[in-house]
PDB file of C-alpha atoms and ligand atoms in Angstrom:
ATOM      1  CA  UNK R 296      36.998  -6.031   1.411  1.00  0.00           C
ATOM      2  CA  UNK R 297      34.474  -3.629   0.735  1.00  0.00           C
ATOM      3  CA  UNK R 298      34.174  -0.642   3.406  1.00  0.00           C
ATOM      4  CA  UNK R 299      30.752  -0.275   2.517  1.00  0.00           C
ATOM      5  CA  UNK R 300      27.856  -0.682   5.250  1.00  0.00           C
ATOM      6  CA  UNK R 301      25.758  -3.472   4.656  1.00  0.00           C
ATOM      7  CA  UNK R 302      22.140  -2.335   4.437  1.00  0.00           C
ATOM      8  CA  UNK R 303      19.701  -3.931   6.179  1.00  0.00           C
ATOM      9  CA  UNK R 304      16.803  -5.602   4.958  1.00  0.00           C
ATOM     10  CA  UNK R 305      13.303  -5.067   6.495  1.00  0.00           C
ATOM     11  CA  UNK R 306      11.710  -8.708   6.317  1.00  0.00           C
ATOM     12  CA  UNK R 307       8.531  -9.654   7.908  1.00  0.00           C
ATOM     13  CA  UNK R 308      10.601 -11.046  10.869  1.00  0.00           C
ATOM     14  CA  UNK R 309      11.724  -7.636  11.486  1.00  0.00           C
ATOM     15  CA  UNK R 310       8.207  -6.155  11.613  1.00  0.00           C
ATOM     16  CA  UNK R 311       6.838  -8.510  14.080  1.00  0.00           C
ATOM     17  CA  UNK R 312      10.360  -7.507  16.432  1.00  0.00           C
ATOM     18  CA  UNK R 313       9.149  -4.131  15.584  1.00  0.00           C
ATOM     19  CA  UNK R 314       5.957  -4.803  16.992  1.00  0.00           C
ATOM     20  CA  UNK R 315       7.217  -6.420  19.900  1.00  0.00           C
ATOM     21  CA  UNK R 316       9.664  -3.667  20.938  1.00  0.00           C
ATOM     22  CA  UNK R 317       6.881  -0.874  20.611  1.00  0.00           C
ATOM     23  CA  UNK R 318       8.109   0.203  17.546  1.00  0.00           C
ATOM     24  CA  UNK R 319       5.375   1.734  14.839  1.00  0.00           C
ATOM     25  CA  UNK R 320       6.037   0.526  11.360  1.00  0.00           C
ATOM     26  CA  UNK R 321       6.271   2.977   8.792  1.00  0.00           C
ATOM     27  CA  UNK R 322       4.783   2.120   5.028  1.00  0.00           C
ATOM     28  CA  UNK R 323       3.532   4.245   2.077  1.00  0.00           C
ATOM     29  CA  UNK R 324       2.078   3.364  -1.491  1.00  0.00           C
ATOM     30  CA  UNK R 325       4.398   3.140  -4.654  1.00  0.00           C
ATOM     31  CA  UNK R 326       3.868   2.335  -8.283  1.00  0.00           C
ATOM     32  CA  UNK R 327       6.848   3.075  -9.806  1.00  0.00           C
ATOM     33  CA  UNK R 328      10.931   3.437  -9.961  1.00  0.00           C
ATOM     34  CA  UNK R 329      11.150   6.547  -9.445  1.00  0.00           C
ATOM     35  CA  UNK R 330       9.518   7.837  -6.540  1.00  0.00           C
ATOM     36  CA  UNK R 331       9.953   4.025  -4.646  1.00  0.00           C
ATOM     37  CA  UNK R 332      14.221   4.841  -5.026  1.00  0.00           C
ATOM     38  CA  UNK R 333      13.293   8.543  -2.699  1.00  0.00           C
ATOM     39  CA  UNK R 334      10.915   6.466  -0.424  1.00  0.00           C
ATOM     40  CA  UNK R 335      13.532   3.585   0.369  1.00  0.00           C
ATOM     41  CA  UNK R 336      16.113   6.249   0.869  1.00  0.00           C
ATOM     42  CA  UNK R 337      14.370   7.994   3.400  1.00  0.00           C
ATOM     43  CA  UNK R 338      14.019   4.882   5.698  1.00  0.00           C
ATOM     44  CA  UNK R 339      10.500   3.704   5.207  1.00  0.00           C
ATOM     45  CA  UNK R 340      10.144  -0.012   6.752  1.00  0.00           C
ATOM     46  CA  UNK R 341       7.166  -1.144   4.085  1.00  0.00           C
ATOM     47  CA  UNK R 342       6.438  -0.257   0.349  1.00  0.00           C
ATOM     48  CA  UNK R 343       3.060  -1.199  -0.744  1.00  0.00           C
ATOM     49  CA  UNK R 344       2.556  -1.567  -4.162  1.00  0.00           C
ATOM     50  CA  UNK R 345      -1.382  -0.843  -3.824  1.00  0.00           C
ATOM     51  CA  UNK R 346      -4.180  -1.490  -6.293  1.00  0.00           C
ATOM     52  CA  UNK R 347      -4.800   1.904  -5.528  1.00  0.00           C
ATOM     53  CA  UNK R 348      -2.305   2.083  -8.435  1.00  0.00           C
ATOM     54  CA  UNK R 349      -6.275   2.090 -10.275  1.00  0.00           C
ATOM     55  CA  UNK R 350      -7.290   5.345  -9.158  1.00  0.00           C
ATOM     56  CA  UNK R 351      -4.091   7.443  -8.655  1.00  0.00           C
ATOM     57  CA  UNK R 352      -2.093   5.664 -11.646  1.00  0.00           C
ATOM     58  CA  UNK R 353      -4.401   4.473 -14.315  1.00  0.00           C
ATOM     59  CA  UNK R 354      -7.720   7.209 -13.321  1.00  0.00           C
ATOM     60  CA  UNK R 355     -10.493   4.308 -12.406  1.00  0.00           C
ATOM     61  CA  UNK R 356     -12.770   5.320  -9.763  1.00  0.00           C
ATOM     62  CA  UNK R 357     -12.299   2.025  -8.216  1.00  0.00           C
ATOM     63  CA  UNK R 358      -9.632  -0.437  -7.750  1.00  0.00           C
ATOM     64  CA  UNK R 359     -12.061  -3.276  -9.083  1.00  0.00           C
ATOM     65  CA  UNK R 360     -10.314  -3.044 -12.902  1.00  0.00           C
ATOM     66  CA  UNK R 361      -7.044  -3.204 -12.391  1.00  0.00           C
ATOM     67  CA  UNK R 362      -5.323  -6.491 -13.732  1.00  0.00           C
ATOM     68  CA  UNK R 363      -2.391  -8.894 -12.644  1.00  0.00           C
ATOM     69  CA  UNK R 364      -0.430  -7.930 -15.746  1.00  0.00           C
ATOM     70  CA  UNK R 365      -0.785  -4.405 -14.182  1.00  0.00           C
ATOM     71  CA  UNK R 366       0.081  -5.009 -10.686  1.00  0.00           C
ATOM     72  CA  UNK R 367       3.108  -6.975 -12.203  1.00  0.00           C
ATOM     73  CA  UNK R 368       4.499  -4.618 -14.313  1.00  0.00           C
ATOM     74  CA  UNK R 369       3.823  -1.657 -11.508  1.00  0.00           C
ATOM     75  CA  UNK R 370       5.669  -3.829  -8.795  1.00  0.00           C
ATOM     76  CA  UNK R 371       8.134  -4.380 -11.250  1.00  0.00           C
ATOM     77  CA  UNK R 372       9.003  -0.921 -11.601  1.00  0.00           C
ATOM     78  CA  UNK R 373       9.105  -0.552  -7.647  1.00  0.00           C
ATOM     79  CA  UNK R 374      10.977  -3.498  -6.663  1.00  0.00           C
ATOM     80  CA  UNK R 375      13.972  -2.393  -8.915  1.00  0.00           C
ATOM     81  CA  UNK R 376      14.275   0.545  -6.589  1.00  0.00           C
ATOM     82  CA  UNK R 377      14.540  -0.940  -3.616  1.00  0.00           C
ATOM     83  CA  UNK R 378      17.995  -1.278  -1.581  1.00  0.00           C
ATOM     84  CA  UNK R 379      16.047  -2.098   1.935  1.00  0.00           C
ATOM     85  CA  UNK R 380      12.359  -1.460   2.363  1.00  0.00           C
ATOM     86  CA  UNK R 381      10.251  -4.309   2.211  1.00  0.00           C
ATOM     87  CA  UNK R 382       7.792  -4.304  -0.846  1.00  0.00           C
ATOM     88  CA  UNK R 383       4.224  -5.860  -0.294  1.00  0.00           C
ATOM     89  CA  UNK R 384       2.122  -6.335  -3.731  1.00  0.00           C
ATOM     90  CA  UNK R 385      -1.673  -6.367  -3.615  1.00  0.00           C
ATOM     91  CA  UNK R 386      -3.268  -8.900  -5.276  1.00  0.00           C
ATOM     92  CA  UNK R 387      -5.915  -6.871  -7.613  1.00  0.00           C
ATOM     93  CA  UNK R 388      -9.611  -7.676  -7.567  1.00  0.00           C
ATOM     94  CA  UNK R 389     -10.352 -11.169  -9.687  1.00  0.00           C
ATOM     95  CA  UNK R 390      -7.048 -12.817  -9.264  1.00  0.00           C
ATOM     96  CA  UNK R 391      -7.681 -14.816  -5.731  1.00  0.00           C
ATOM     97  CA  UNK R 392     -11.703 -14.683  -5.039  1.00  0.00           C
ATOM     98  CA  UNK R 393     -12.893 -17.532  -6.949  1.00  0.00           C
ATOM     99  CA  UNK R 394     -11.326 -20.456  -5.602  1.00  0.00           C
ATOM    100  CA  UNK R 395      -7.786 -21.423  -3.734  1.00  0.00           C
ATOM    101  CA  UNK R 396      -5.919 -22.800  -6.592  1.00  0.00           C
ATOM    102  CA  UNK R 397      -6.569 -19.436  -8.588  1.00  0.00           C
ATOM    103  CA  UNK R 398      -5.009 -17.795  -5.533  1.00  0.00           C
ATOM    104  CA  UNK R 399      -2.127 -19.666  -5.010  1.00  0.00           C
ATOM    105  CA  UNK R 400      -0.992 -19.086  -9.322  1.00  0.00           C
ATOM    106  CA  UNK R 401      -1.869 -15.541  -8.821  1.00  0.00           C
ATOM    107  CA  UNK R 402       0.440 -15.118  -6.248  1.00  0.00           C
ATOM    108  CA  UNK R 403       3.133 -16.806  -7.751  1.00  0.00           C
ATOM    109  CA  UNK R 404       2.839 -15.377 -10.468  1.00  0.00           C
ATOM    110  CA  UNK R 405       3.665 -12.009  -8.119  1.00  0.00           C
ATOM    111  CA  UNK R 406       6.675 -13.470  -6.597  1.00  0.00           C
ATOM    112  CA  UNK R 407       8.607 -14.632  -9.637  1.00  0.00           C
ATOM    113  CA  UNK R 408       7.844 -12.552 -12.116  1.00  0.00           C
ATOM    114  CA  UNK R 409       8.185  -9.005  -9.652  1.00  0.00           C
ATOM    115  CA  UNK R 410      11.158 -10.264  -6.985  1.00  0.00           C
ATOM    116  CA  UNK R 411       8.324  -8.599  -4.584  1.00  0.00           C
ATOM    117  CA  UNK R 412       8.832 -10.019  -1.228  1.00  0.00           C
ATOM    118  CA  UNK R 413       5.061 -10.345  -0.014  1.00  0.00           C
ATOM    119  CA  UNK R 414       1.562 -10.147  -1.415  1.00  0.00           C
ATOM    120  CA  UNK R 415      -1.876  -8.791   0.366  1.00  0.00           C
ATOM    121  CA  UNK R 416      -5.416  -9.658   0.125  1.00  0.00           C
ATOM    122  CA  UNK R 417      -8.590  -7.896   0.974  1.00  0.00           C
ATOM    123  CA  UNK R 418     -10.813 -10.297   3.694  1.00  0.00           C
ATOM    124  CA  UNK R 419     -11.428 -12.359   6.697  1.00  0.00           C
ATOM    125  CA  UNK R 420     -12.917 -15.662   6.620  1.00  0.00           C
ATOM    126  CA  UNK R 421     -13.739 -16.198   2.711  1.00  0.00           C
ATOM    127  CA  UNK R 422     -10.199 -15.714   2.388  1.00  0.00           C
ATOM    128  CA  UNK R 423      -8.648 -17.865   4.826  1.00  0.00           C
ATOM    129  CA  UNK R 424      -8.202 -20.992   3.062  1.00  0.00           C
ATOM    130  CA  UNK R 425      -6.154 -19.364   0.282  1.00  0.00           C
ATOM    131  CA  UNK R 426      -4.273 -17.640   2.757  1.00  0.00           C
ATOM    132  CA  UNK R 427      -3.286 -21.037   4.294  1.00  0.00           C
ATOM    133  CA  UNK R 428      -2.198 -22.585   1.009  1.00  0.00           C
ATOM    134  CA  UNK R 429      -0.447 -19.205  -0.312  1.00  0.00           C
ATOM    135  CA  UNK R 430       1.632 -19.652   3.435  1.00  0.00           C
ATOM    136  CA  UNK R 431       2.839 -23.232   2.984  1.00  0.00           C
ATOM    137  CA  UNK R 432       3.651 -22.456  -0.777  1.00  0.00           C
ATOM    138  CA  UNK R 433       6.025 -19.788   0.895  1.00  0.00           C
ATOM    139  CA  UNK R 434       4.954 -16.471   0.131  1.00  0.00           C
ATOM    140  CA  UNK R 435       3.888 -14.145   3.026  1.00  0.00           C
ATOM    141  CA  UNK R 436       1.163 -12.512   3.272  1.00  0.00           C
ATOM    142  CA  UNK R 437      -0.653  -9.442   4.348  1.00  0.00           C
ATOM    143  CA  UNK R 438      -4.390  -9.293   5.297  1.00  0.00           C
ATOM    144  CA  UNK R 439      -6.224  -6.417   4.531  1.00  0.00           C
ATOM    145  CA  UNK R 440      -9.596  -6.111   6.686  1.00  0.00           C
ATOM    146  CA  UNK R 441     -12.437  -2.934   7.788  1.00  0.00           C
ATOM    147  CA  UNK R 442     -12.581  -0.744   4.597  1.00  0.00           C
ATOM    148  CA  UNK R 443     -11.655  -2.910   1.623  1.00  0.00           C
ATOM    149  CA  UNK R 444     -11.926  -1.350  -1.787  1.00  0.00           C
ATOM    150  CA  UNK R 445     -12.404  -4.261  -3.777  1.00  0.00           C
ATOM    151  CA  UNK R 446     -15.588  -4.556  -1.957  1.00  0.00           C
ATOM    152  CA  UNK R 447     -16.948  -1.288  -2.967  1.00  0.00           C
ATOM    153  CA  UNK R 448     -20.027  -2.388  -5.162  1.00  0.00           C
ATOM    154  CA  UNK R 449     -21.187  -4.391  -1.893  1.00  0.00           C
ATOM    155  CA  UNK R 450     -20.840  -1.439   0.567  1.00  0.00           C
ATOM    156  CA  UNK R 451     -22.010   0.950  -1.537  1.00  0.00           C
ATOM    157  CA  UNK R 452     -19.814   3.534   0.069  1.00  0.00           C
ATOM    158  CA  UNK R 453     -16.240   4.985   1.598  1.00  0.00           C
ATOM    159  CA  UNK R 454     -17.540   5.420   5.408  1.00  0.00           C
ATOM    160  CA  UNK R 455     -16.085   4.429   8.084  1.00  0.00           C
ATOM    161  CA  UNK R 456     -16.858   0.024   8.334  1.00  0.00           C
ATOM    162  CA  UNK R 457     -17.398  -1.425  11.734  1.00  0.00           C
ATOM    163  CA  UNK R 458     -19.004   0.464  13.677  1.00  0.00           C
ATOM    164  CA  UNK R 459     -21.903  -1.788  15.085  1.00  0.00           C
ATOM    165  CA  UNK R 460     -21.642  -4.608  16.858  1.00  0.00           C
ATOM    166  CA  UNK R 461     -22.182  -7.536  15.046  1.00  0.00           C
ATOM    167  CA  UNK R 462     -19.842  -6.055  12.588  1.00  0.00           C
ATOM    168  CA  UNK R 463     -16.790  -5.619  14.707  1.00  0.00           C
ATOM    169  CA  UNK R 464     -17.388  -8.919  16.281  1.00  0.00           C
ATOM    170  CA  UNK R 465     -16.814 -10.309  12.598  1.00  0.00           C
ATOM    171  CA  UNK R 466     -13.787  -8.239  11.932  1.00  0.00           C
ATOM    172  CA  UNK R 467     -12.148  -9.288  15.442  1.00  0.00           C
ATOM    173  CA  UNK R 468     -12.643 -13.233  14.632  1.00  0.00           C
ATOM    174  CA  UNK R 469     -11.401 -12.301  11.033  1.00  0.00           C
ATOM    175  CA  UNK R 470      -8.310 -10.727  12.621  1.00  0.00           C
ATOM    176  CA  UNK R 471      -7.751 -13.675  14.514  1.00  0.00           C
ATOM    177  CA  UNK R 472      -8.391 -16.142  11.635  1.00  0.00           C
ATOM    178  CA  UNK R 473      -5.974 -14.484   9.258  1.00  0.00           C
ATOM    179  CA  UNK R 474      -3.014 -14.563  12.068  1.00  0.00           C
ATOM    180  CA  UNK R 475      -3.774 -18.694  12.398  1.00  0.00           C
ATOM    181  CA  UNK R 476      -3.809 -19.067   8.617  1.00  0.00           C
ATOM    182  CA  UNK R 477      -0.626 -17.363   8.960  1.00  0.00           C
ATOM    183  CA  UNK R 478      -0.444 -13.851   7.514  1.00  0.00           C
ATOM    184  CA  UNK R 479       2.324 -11.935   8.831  1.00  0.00           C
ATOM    185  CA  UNK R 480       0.262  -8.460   9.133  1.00  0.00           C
ATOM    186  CA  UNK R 481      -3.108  -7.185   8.641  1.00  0.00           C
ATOM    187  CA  UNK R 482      -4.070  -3.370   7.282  1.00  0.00           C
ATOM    188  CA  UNK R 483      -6.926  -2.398   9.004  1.00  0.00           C
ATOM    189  CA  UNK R 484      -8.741   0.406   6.985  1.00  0.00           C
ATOM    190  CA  UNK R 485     -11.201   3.405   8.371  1.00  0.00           C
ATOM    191  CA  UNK R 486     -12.712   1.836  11.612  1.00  0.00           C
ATOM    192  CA  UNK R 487     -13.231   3.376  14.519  1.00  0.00           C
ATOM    193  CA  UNK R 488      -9.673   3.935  17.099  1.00  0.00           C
ATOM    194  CA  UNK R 489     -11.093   1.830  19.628  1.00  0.00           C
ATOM    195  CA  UNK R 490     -11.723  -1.615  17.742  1.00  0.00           C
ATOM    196  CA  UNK R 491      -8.491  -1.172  16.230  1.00  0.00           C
ATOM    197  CA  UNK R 492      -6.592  -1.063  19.435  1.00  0.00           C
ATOM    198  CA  UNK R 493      -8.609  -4.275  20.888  1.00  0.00           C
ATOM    199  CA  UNK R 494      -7.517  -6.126  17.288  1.00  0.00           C
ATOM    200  CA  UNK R 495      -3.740  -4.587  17.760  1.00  0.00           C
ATOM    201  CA  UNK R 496      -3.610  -5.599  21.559  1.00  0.00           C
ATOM    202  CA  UNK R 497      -5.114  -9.646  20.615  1.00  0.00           C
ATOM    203  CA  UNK R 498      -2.691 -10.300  17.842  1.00  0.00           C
ATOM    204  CA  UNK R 499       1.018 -11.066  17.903  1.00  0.00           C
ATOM    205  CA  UNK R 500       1.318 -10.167  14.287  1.00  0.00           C
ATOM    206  CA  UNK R 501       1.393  -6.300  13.837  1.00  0.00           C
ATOM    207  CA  UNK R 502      -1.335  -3.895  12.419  1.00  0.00           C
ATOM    208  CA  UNK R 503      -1.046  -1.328  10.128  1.00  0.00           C
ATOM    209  CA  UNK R 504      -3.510   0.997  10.312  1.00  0.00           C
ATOM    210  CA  UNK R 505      -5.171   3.727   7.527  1.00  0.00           C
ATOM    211  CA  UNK R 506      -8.421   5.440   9.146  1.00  0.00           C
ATOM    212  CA  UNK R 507      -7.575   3.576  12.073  1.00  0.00           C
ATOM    213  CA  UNK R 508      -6.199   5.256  14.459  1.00  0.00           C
ATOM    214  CA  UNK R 509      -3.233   5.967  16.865  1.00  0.00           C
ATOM    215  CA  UNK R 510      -2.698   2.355  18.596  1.00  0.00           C
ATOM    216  CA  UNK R 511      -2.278   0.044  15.523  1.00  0.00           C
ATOM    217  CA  UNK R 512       1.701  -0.988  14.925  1.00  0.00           C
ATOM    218  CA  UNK R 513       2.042   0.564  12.192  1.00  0.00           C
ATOM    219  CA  UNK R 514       0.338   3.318  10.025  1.00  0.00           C
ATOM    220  CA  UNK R 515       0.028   3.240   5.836  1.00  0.00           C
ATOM    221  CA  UNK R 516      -0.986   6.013   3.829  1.00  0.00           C
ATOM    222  CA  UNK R 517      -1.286   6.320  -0.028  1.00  0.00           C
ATOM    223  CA  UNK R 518       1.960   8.103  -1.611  1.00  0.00           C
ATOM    224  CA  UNK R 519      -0.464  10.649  -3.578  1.00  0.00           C
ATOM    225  CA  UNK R 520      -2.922  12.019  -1.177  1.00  0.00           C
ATOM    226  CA  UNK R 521       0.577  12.405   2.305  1.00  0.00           C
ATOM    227  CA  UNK R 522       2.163  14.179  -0.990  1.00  0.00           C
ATOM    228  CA  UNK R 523      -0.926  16.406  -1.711  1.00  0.00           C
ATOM    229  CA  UNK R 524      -0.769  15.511  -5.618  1.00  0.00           C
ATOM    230  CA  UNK R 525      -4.514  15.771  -5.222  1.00  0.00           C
ATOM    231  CA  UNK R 526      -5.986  18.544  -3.454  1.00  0.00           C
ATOM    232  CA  UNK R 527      -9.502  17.509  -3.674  1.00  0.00           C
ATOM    233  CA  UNK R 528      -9.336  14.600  -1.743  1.00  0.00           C
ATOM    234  CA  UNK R 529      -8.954  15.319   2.326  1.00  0.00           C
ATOM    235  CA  UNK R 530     -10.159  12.828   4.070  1.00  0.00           C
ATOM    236  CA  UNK R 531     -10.777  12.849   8.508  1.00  0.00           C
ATOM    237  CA  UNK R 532      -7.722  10.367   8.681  1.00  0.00           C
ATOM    238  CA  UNK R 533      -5.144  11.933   5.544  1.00  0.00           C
ATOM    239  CA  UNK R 534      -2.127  14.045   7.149  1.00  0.00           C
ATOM    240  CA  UNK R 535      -0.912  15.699   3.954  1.00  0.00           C
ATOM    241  CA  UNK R 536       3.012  16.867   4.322  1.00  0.00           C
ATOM    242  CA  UNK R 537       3.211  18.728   0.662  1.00  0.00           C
ATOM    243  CA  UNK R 538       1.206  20.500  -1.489  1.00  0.00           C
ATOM    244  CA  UNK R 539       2.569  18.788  -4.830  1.00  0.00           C
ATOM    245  CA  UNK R 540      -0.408  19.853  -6.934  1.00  0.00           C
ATOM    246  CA  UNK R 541       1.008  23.616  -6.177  1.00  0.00           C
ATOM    247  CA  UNK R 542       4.181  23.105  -6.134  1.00  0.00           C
ATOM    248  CA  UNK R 543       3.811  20.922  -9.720  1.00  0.00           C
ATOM    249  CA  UNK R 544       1.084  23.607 -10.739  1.00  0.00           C
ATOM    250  CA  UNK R 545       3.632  26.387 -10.186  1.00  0.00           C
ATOM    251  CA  UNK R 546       6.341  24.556 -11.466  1.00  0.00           C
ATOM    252  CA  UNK R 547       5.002  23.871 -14.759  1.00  0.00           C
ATOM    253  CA  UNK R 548       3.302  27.624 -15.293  1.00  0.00           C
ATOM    254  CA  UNK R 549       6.890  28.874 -14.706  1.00  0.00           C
ATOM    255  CA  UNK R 550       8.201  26.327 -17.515  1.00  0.00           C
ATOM    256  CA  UNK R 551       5.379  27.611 -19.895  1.00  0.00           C
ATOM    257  CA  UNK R 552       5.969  31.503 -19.480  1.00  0.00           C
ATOM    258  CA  UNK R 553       9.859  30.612 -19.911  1.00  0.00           C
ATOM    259  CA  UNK R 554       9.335  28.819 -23.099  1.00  0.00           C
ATOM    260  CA  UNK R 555       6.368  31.411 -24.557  1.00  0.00           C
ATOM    261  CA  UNK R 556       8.654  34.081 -23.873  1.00  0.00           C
ATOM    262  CA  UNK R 557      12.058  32.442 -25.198  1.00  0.00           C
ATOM    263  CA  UNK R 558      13.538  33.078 -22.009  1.00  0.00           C
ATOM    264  CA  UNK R 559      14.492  29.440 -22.153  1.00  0.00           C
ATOM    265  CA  UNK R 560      16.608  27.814 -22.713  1.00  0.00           C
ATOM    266  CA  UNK R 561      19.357  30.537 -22.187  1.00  0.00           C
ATOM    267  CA  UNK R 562      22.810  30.517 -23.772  1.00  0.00           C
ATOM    268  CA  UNK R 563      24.052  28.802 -20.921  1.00  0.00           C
ATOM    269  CA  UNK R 564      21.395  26.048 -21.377  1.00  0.00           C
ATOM    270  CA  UNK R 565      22.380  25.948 -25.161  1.00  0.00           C
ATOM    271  CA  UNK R 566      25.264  23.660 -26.670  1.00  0.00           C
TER     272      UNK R 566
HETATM  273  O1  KIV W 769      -4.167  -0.160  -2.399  1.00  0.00           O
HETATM  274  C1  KIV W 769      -3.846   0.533  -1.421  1.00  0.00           C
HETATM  275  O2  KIV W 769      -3.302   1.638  -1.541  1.00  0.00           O
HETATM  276  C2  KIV W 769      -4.136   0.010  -0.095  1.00  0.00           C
HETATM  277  C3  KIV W 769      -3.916   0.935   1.069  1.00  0.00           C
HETATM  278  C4  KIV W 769      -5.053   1.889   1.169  1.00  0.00           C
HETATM  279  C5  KIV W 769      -3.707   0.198   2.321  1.00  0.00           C
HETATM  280  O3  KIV W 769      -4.564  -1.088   0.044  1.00  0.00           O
END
C-alpha cells in the first residue's frame, strides 16, 4: 500500500461547506502549466482559467476576441497542473449568447476536450435558461454578475456597476435567478461592499468577490496584476503581493550585462 497522503480534491460541494462553515474561498487566474503547478501547491481552493487570458496572455484590450479554441487550449495547459484545486473555465464572449443549444456544445466542448471541472458565464437573467440546460447536462457552473467584461462595448466603461437603485435591484433578482437555475457560485465584480454582502447573506451558494468587498465567501483576483507583472495597472480593489515587473526587469538586465560582458556562462557553467 502506498504511504502516500491522499490529496484532497476541492469540488463545488466543498465550496458551498466552505461557505457554510464561514470559511472564505480562495481563487486566482491561470493560463498556463506552469505557474497553475505553484498555485495548486500553495493551497488555493479555485483556479480560474479567465478570458482575461485576452488582455494579460494574448495583449487585447478586451476580453471580447478571445476564442473557444483559445480558452481550450489555455485550460488545457492549466488543468494538467492540477493535483487538487478546482479549475473553473470561462466561457469566452460568442460561444453561449446567441441561443441555449450554442451554450450547451460550447460547454461541452470545455469539459471533454480540457478535463476542466466547471465553466462560468457572464449574466443574470438572459443567461438563465442556458444555465438550466448546461446544469442538467452535468456541468457546473459559475455565474459571473456586476462588472462583466464581455459587456464592455455596452457600458462603455471599467467603473464600479450597481450603484443606483434600479440597478442593484436587477443584480439581486439575477443573483437569485442564477442560484435556482442552479449555478454553484457567482463572481460578483466591482460593486459597491454593501450590495455584495445583502447578495452573499440571500444565497446559499457562495460568492466570490473582485471589487467587491470584504463579506463575499470568497475573493478572486487576476494572477498578473496580485503578482505585480504590470505596474501600470492599480486599481481601488488590487492588493499586489510582488513586484514581478522589477523583479523580472532586474532579472533580465542582470542576464544581459552577464552575457555582453562574457561573464557568462563561467567555466563552471561550461561542459
Ligand atoms: O476573466 C477573469 O479573469 C475573470 C475574473 C476577473 C473574475 O472573470
Amino acid at each position: 500500500m502506498s504511504a502516500q497522503k491522499e490529496i484532497k480534491k476541492i469540488t463545488t460541494h466543498t465550496l458551498l461547506q466552505l461557505k457554510s462553515q464561514g470559511i472564505p474561498i480562495s481563487m486566482i487566474t491561470a493560463y498556463d502549466y506552469s505557474f497553475a503547478r505553484l498555485f495548486d501547491a500553495a493551497g488555493i481552493d479555485v483556479l480560474l482559467v479567465g478570458d482575461s487570458a485576452s488582455n494579460v496572455m494574448a495583449g487585447n484590450e478586451t476580453t471580447v476576441p478571445i476564442t473557444l479554441e483559445q480558452m481550450i487550449y489555455h485550460a488545457q495547459c492549466v488543468v494538467k497542473a492540477v493535483n487538487r484545486s478546482l479549475v473553473v473555465v470561462d466561457m469566452p464572449f460568442g460561444s453561449y449568447q446567441s441561443n441555449t443549444d450554442t451554450a450547451v456544445a460550447s460547454a461541452i466542448r470545455i469539459m471533454k476536450e480540457t478535463g476542466g471541472h466547471a465553466v462560468k458565464m457572464e449574466g443574470g437573467a438572459e443567461i438563465a435558461d442556458s444555465v438550466r440546460r448546461i446544469v442538467s447536462a452535468g456541468i457546473p457552473v459559475m455565474g459571473h454578475l456586476g462588472l462583466t467584461p464581455q459587456s464592455i462595448y455596452k457600458f462603455g466603461t471599467y467603473t464600479v456597476r450597481a450603484r443606483e437603485t434600479a440597478e442593484a435591484e436587477k443584480l439581486l433578482q439575477d443573483a437569485r435567478l442564477l442560484e435556482e437555475a442552479g449555478c454553484f457560485g457567482i463572481v460578483l465584480e466591482k460593486i459597491p461592499a454593501a450590495l455584495a454582502a445583502t447578495v452573499s447573506s440571500g444565497l446559499k451558494i457562495p460568492t466570490i468577490g473582485i471589487g467587491a468587498g470584504s463579506h463575499c465567501d470568497g475573493q478572486v483576483l487576476v494572477m498578473h496584476d496580485m503578482l505585480g507583472i504590470n505596474n501600470e495597472f492599480k486599481p481601488r480593489f488590487l492588493r499586489q503581493y510582488l513586484n514581478l515587473e522589477e523583479l523580472v526587469t532586474g532579472a533580465v538586465q542582470a542576464y544581459i550585462r552577464d552575457v555582453k560582458s562574457r561573464d557568462f556562462p563561467a567555466s563552471n557553467e561550461s561542459y
